[in-house]
Amino acid sequence: MSFIIGQDLAKTYGAGEAAMTALQGVDFSIDKGEFVAVMGPSGSGKSTLLSILGALNSPSRGAFLVDGIDIYQLTSDQRADFRREYLGFVFQSFNLVPYLSLQENVMLPLATQRLAARAKREMAAEALSRVGLSDKLTRLPNQVSGGEQERAAVARALVNRPPILLADEPTGNLDAATSAEVMGLIASLAREGMTVIMVTHSPECAGYASRLLRMRDGRLESDGRTDLAAVCAG
């Protein structure tokens, strides 16, 4: 059985004449350790799909299973526990708290865990070391570069050691060289066994993935291994 399964996922916002269908019967499965890129034009359903995968947005129809767990049959508290145990999130906007150090920012997902403060600091330091920021634990976000802020955001996503990383345009605010640096880091996590699902508009970023899902008009248009030349050709 695949690690992640989507079955006939559909999402409609509103009702009657104002109804807007964002997803229309999407089916897919993802194995552990896969690096999957999701591409498609604006309005194709990419962000809605990612929010469902993040246990943040109940589908109007269909089922979403992770590790055999039917996520939207869980209570809201159980879904919160699922997110904490299974998911790390990385976004285009780094979402770092400006008045907290990088280490303190990375500690935030540990706030509800029953761990000693020292253990939380050590886990955050380990995560920052993993992304090459062990010498900048005490820096504030505005004291490091954009690429370093994004790496700190990746560290924050990793600090709980989740098996799944969800990334939404993770290099959207970065220049080409820094984007390549961050994407290399994310690709290395997949090689180490993390399952990565990334929404991107960038053919270059999609080229790091091992598989490409193309969305159009709320449907899954194609599903296959990435071919950067084909991606760049549109």
mmCIF file of C-alpha atoms in Angstrom:
data_model
loop_
_atom_site.group_PDB
_atom_site.id
_atom_site.type_symbol
_atom_site.label_atom_id
_atom_site.label_comp_id
_atom_site.label_asym_id
_atom_site.label_seq_id
_atom_site.Cartn_x
_atom_site.Cartn_y
_atom_site.Cartn_z
ATOM 1 C CA MET A 1 0.000 0.000 0.000
ATOM 2 C CA SER A 2 1.321 3.452 -0.901
ATOM 3 C CA PHE A 3 2.313 5.817 1.892
ATOM 4 C CA ILE A 4 0.056 8.660 0.666
ATOM 5 C CA ILE A 5 -3.195 8.104 -1.248
ATOM 6 C CA GLY A 6 -5.726 10.557 -2.657
ATOM 7 C CA GLN A 7 -9.008 9.063 -3.851
ATOM 8 C CA ASP A 8 -11.475 11.081 -5.925
ATOM 9 C CA LEU A 9 -10.549 14.307 -4.141
ATOM 10 C CA ALA A 10 -12.845 17.203 -4.976
ATOM 11 C CA LYS A 11 -13.283 20.647 -3.445
ATOM 12 C CA THR A 12 -16.011 23.197 -4.120
ATOM 13 C CA TYR A 13 -16.147 26.608 -2.463
ATOM 14 C CA GLY A 14 -19.480 28.368 -2.035
ATOM 15 C CA ALA A 15 -22.877 27.152 -3.205
ATOM 16 C CA GLY A 16 -25.406 27.685 -5.965
ATOM 17 C CA GLU A 17 -24.467 30.138 -8.696
ATOM 18 C CA ALA A 18 -21.529 31.351 -6.602
ATOM 19 C CA ALA A 19 -20.002 27.861 -6.348
ATOM 20 C CA MET A 20 -16.405 27.512 -7.540
ATOM 21 C CA THR A 21 -14.882 24.082 -8.082
ATOM 22 C CA ALA A 22 -11.170 24.005 -7.261
ATOM 23 C CA LEU A 23 -10.598 20.234 -7.504
ATOM 24 C CA GLN A 24 -12.469 17.692 -9.618
ATOM 25 C CA GLY A 25 -11.901 14.045 -8.744
ATOM 26 C CA VAL A 26 -8.127 13.855 -8.275
ATOM 27 C CA ASP A 27 -6.556 10.420 -7.713
ATOM 28 C CA PHE A 28 -2.901 9.762 -6.913
ATOM 29 C CA SER A 29 -0.577 7.717 -4.729
ATOM 30 C CA ILE A 30 2.891 8.561 -3.430
ATOM 31 C CA ASP A 31 5.459 6.191 -1.974
ATOM 32 C CA LYS A 32 7.775 6.878 0.933
ATOM 33 C CA GLY A 33 10.857 8.834 -0.089
ATOM 34 C CA GLU A 34 9.433 10.203 -3.340
ATOM 35 C CA PHE A 35 10.101 13.816 -4.314
ATOM 36 C CA VAL A 36 6.999 14.995 -6.156
ATOM 37 C CA ALA A 37 6.634 18.383 -7.849
ATOM 38 C CA VAL A 38 3.153 19.764 -8.544
ATOM 39 C CA MET A 39 2.879 22.250 -11.416
ATOM 40 C CA GLY A 40 0.085 23.985 -13.278
ATOM 41 C CA PRO A 41 -1.214 27.441 -14.179
ATOM 42 C CA SER A 42 -2.793 29.745 -11.610
ATOM 43 C CA GLY A 43 -6.225 28.448 -10.660
ATOM 44 C CA SER A 44 -5.381 24.860 -11.566
ATOM 45 C CA GLY A 45 -5.970 23.574 -8.021
ATOM 46 C CA LYS A 46 -2.366 23.223 -6.836
ATOM 47 C CA SER A 47 -2.750 25.245 -3.646
ATOM 48 C CA THR A 48 -6.079 23.638 -2.766
ATOM 49 C CA LEU A 49 -4.525 20.201 -3.204
ATOM 50 C CA LEU A 50 -1.574 21.141 -0.991
ATOM 51 C CA SER A 51 -3.901 22.449 1.743
ATOM 52 C CA ILE A 52 -5.781 19.134 1.696
ATOM 53 C CA LEU A 53 -2.470 17.238 1.894
ATOM 54 C CA GLY A 54 -1.578 19.425 4.865
ATOM 55 C CA ALA A 55 -4.732 18.358 6.750
ATOM 56 C CA LEU A 56 -5.864 21.984 6.673
ATOM 57 C CA ASN A 57 -8.797 21.927 4.232
ATOM 58 C CA SER A 58 -11.451 19.203 4.191
ATOM 59 C CA PRO A 59 -12.329 17.962 0.702
ATOM 60 C CA SER A 60 -15.937 18.172 -0.461
ATOM 61 C CA ARG A 61 -15.628 14.580 -1.670
ATOM 62 C CA GLY A 62 -13.110 11.781 -1.605
ATOM 63 C CA ALA A 63 -10.576 10.407 0.843
ATOM 64 C CA PHE A 64 -6.996 11.277 1.782
ATOM 65 C CA LEU A 65 -4.928 8.614 3.531
ATOM 66 C CA VAL A 66 -1.429 8.755 4.999
ATOM 67 C CA ASP A 67 0.203 5.617 6.397
ATOM 68 C CA GLY A 68 -3.216 3.958 6.350
ATOM 69 C CA ILE A 69 -4.870 6.794 8.309
ATOM 70 C CA ASP A 70 -7.984 8.355 6.755
ATOM 71 C CA ILE A 71 -7.110 11.946 7.673
ATOM 72 C CA TYR A 72 -10.493 13.593 7.244
ATOM 73 C CA GLN A 73 -12.212 10.986 9.382
ATOM 74 C CA LEU A 74 -10.160 12.267 12.322
ATOM 75 C CA THR A 75 -11.357 14.881 14.784
ATOM 76 C CA SER A 76 -9.803 18.357 14.536
ATOM 77 C CA ASP A 77 -7.601 17.585 17.565
ATOM 78 C CA GLN A 78 -6.472 14.327 16.004
ATOM 79 C CA ARG A 79 -5.645 16.138 12.746
ATOM 80 C CA ALA A 80 -3.555 18.622 14.728
ATOM 81 C CA ASP A 81 -1.678 15.670 16.252
ATOM 82 C CA PHE A 82 -1.233 14.214 12.753
ATOM 83 C CA ARG A 83 0.233 17.480 11.433
ATOM 84 C CA ARG A 84 2.657 17.663 14.344
ATOM 85 C CA GLU A 85 3.799 14.049 13.938
ATOM 86 C CA TYR A 86 3.851 13.662 10.158
ATOM 87 C CA LEU A 87 4.230 17.036 8.455
ATOM 88 C CA GLY A 88 6.763 19.806 8.008
ATOM 89 C CA PHE A 89 5.759 22.934 6.081
ATOM 90 C CA VAL A 90 7.931 25.326 4.045
ATOM 91 C CA PHE A 91 6.402 28.398 2.385
ATOM 92 C CA GLN A 92 7.425 31.061 -0.116
ATOM 93 C CA SER A 93 7.307 33.719 2.609
ATOM 94 C CA PHE A 94 9.710 32.493 5.261
ATOM 95 C CA ASN A 95 7.217 33.208 8.095
ATOM 96 C CA LEU A 96 10.003 33.699 10.619
ATOM 97 C CA VAL A 97 9.168 35.725 13.717
ATOM 98 C CA PRO A 98 11.378 38.830 13.337
ATOM 99 C CA TYR A 99 12.163 39.346 17.040
ATOM 100 C CA LEU A 100 13.158 35.712 17.686
ATOM 101 C CA SER A 101 16.574 34.258 16.908
ATOM 102 C CA LEU A 102 16.870 31.563 14.263
ATOM 103 C CA GLN A 103 17.159 28.962 17.002
ATOM 104 C CA GLU A 104 14.054 30.289 18.767
ATOM 105 C CA ASN A 105 12.143 30.295 15.467
ATOM 106 C CA VAL A 106 13.086 26.680 14.829
ATOM 107 C CA MET A 107 11.945 25.761 18.355
ATOM 108 C CA LEU A 108 8.386 27.000 17.724
ATOM 109 C CA PRO A 109 6.947 23.661 16.475
ATOM 110 C CA LEU A 110 8.181 22.089 19.721
ATOM 111 C CA ALA A 111 6.157 24.475 21.908
ATOM 112 C CA THR A 112 3.420 21.953 22.679
ATOM 113 C CA GLN A 113 5.762 19.021 23.244
ATOM 114 C CA ARG A 114 6.540 17.888 26.773
ATOM 115 C CA LEU A 115 10.265 18.347 26.527
ATOM 116 C CA ALA A 116 12.737 20.212 28.665
ATOM 117 C CA ALA A 117 13.765 23.611 27.307
ATOM 118 C CA ARG A 118 17.334 22.364 26.962
ATOM 119 C CA ALA A 119 16.183 19.433 24.804
ATOM 120 C CA LYS A 120 14.215 21.786 22.562
ATOM 121 C CA ARG A 121 17.245 24.063 22.144
ATOM 122 C CA GLU A 122 19.403 21.063 21.254
ATOM 123 C CA MET A 123 16.878 19.798 18.689
ATOM 124 C CA ALA A 124 16.683 23.256 17.094
ATOM 125 C CA ALA A 125 20.473 23.541 17.014
ATOM 126 C CA GLU A 126 20.701 20.111 15.374
ATOM 127 C CA ALA A 127 18.156 21.072 12.723
ATOM 128 C CA LEU A 128 19.983 24.335 11.964
ATOM 129 C CA SER A 129 23.268 22.467 11.746
ATOM 130 C CA ARG A 130 21.680 20.113 9.235
ATOM 131 C CA VAL A 131 20.935 23.057 6.919
ATOM 132 C CA GLY A 132 24.363 24.642 7.392
ATOM 133 C CA LEU A 133 23.453 27.345 9.914
ATOM 134 C CA SER A 134 25.129 26.048 13.056
ATOM 135 C CA ASP A 135 27.129 29.296 13.352
ATOM 136 C CA LYS A 136 24.045 31.553 13.226
ATOM 137 C CA LEU A 137 21.810 30.231 15.988
ATOM 138 C CA THR A 138 21.508 33.575 17.750
ATOM 139 C CA ARG A 139 21.036 35.755 14.660
ATOM 140 C CA LEU A 140 17.721 37.469 14.043
ATOM 141 C CA PRO A 141 16.080 36.854 10.651
ATOM 142 C CA ASN A 142 16.998 40.356 9.404
ATOM 143 C CA GLN A 143 20.640 39.623 10.199
ATOM 144 C CA VAL A 144 20.943 36.806 7.646
ATOM 145 C CA SER A 145 20.372 36.554 3.887
ATOM 146 C CA GLY A 146 17.148 35.489 2.191
ATOM 147 C CA GLY A 147 18.619 32.094 1.388
ATOM 148 C CA GLU A 148 19.639 31.621 5.005
ATOM 149 C CA GLN A 149 16.138 32.595 6.129
ATOM 150 C CA GLU A 150 14.682 29.942 3.822
ATOM 151 C CA ARG A 151 17.145 27.375 5.136
ATOM 152 C CA ALA A 152 16.070 28.302 8.669
ATOM 153 C CA ALA A 153 12.456 27.761 7.551
ATOM 154 C CA VAL A 154 13.463 24.310 6.292
ATOM 155 C CA ALA A 155 15.144 23.616 9.642
ATOM 156 C CA ARG A 156 11.929 24.603 11.427
ATOM 157 C CA ALA A 157 10.037 22.129 9.224
ATOM 158 C CA LEU A 158 12.546 19.395 10.109
ATOM 159 C CA VAL A 159 12.834 19.921 13.846
ATOM 160 C CA ASN A 160 10.019 17.456 14.657
ATOM 161 C CA ARG A 161 11.677 14.912 12.334
ATOM 162 C CA PRO A 162 8.480 14.443 10.279
ATOM 163 C CA PRO A 163 8.357 11.904 7.445
ATOM 164 C CA ILE A 164 6.679 14.351 5.014
ATOM 165 C CA LEU A 165 7.768 17.800 3.847
ATOM 166 C CA LEU A 166 5.194 20.017 2.100
ATOM 167 C CA ALA A 167 6.699 22.976 0.248
ATOM 168 C CA ASP A 168 4.750 25.813 -1.396
ATOM 169 C CA GLU A 169 6.920 27.804 -3.843
ATOM 170 C CA PRO A 170 9.907 27.472 -1.471
ATOM 171 C CA THR A 171 12.241 29.549 -3.670
ATOM 172 C CA GLY A 172 9.741 32.105 -4.936
ATOM 173 C CA ASN A 173 11.501 35.006 -3.206
ATOM 174 C CA LEU A 174 15.073 33.923 -3.976
ATOM 175 C CA ASP A 175 17.522 34.602 -6.789
ATOM 176 C CA ALA A 176 18.616 31.796 -9.101
ATOM 177 C CA ALA A 177 21.829 30.895 -7.275
ATOM 178 C CA THR A 178 20.195 30.861 -3.849
ATOM 179 C CA SER A 179 17.222 28.910 -5.233
ATOM 180 C CA ALA A 180 19.602 26.220 -6.470
ATOM 181 C CA GLU A 181 21.194 26.058 -3.014
ATOM 182 C CA VAL A 182 17.838 25.616 -1.257
ATOM 183 C CA MET A 183 16.571 23.112 -3.823
ATOM 184 C CA GLY A 184 19.748 21.091 -3.430
ATOM 185 C CA LEU A 185 19.041 20.943 0.302
ATOM 186 C CA ILE A 186 15.433 19.823 -0.233
ATOM 187 C CA ALA A 187 16.526 17.193 -2.773
ATOM 188 C CA SER A 188 19.066 15.845 -0.283
ATOM 189 C CA LEU A 189 16.284 15.371 2.284
ATOM 190 C CA ALA A 190 14.364 13.257 -0.235
ATOM 191 C CA ARG A 191 17.478 11.172 -0.907
ATOM 192 C CA GLU A 192 17.683 10.543 2.848
ATOM 193 C CA GLY A 193 14.156 9.101 2.815
ATOM 194 C CA MET A 194 11.857 12.058 3.458
ATOM 195 C CA THR A 195 8.744 12.258 1.280
ATOM 196 C CA VAL A 196 8.649 15.708 -0.360
ATOM 197 C CA ILE A 197 5.656 17.270 -2.122
ATOM 198 C CA MET A 198 6.373 20.684 -3.625
ATOM 199 C CA VAL A 199 4.119 23.123 -5.465
ATOM 200 C CA THR A 200 6.136 25.270 -7.870
ATOM 201 C CA HIS A 201 5.853 27.427 -10.969
ATOM 202 C CA SER A 202 9.564 26.971 -11.649
ATOM 203 C CA PRO A 203 10.701 24.386 -14.228
ATOM 204 C CA GLU A 204 14.172 24.546 -12.700
ATOM 205 C CA CYS A 205 12.829 23.635 -9.259
ATOM 206 C CA ALA A 206 10.615 20.893 -10.702
ATOM 207 C CA GLY A 207 13.699 19.404 -12.308
ATOM 208 C CA TYR A 208 15.003 18.420 -8.854
ATOM 209 C CA ALA A 209 11.995 16.157 -8.274
ATOM 210 C CA SER A 210 11.737 12.518 -9.311
ATOM 211 C CA ARG A 211 8.119 12.829 -10.361
ATOM 212 C CA LEU A 212 5.851 15.536 -11.743
ATOM 213 C CA LEU A 213 2.108 15.993 -11.270
ATOM 214 C CA ARG A 214 0.587 18.484 -13.706
ATOM 215 C CA MET A 215 -2.675 20.163 -12.711
ATOM 216 C CA ARG A 216 -5.142 21.952 -14.986
ATOM 217 C CA ASP A 217 -8.681 23.165 -14.270
ATOM 218 C CA GLY A 218 -8.837 21.258 -10.996
ATOM 219 C CA ARG A 219 -7.853 17.949 -12.548
ATOM 220 C CA LEU A 220 -4.677 15.904 -12.618
ATOM 221 C CA GLU A 221 -3.591 16.322 -16.232
ATOM 222 C CA SER A 222 -0.545 14.044 -16.119
ATOM 223 C CA ASP A 223 1.522 12.058 -13.646
ATOM 224 C CA GLY A 224 5.015 10.871 -14.411
ATOM 225 C CA ARG A 225 8.729 11.091 -13.836
ATOM 226 C CA THR A 226 10.152 14.535 -14.462
ATOM 227 C CA ASP A 227 11.968 15.342 -17.660
ATOM 228 C CA LEU A 228 13.413 18.835 -17.286
ATOM 229 C CA ALA A 229 13.538 19.431 -21.031
ATOM 230 C CA ALA A 230 9.837 18.545 -21.325
ATOM 231 C CA VAL A 231 8.986 20.685 -18.307
ATOM 232 C CA CYS A 232 10.815 23.681 -19.758
ATOM 233 C CA ALA A 233 9.019 23.165 -23.063
ATOM 234 C CA GLY A 234 5.740 23.626 -21.155
#
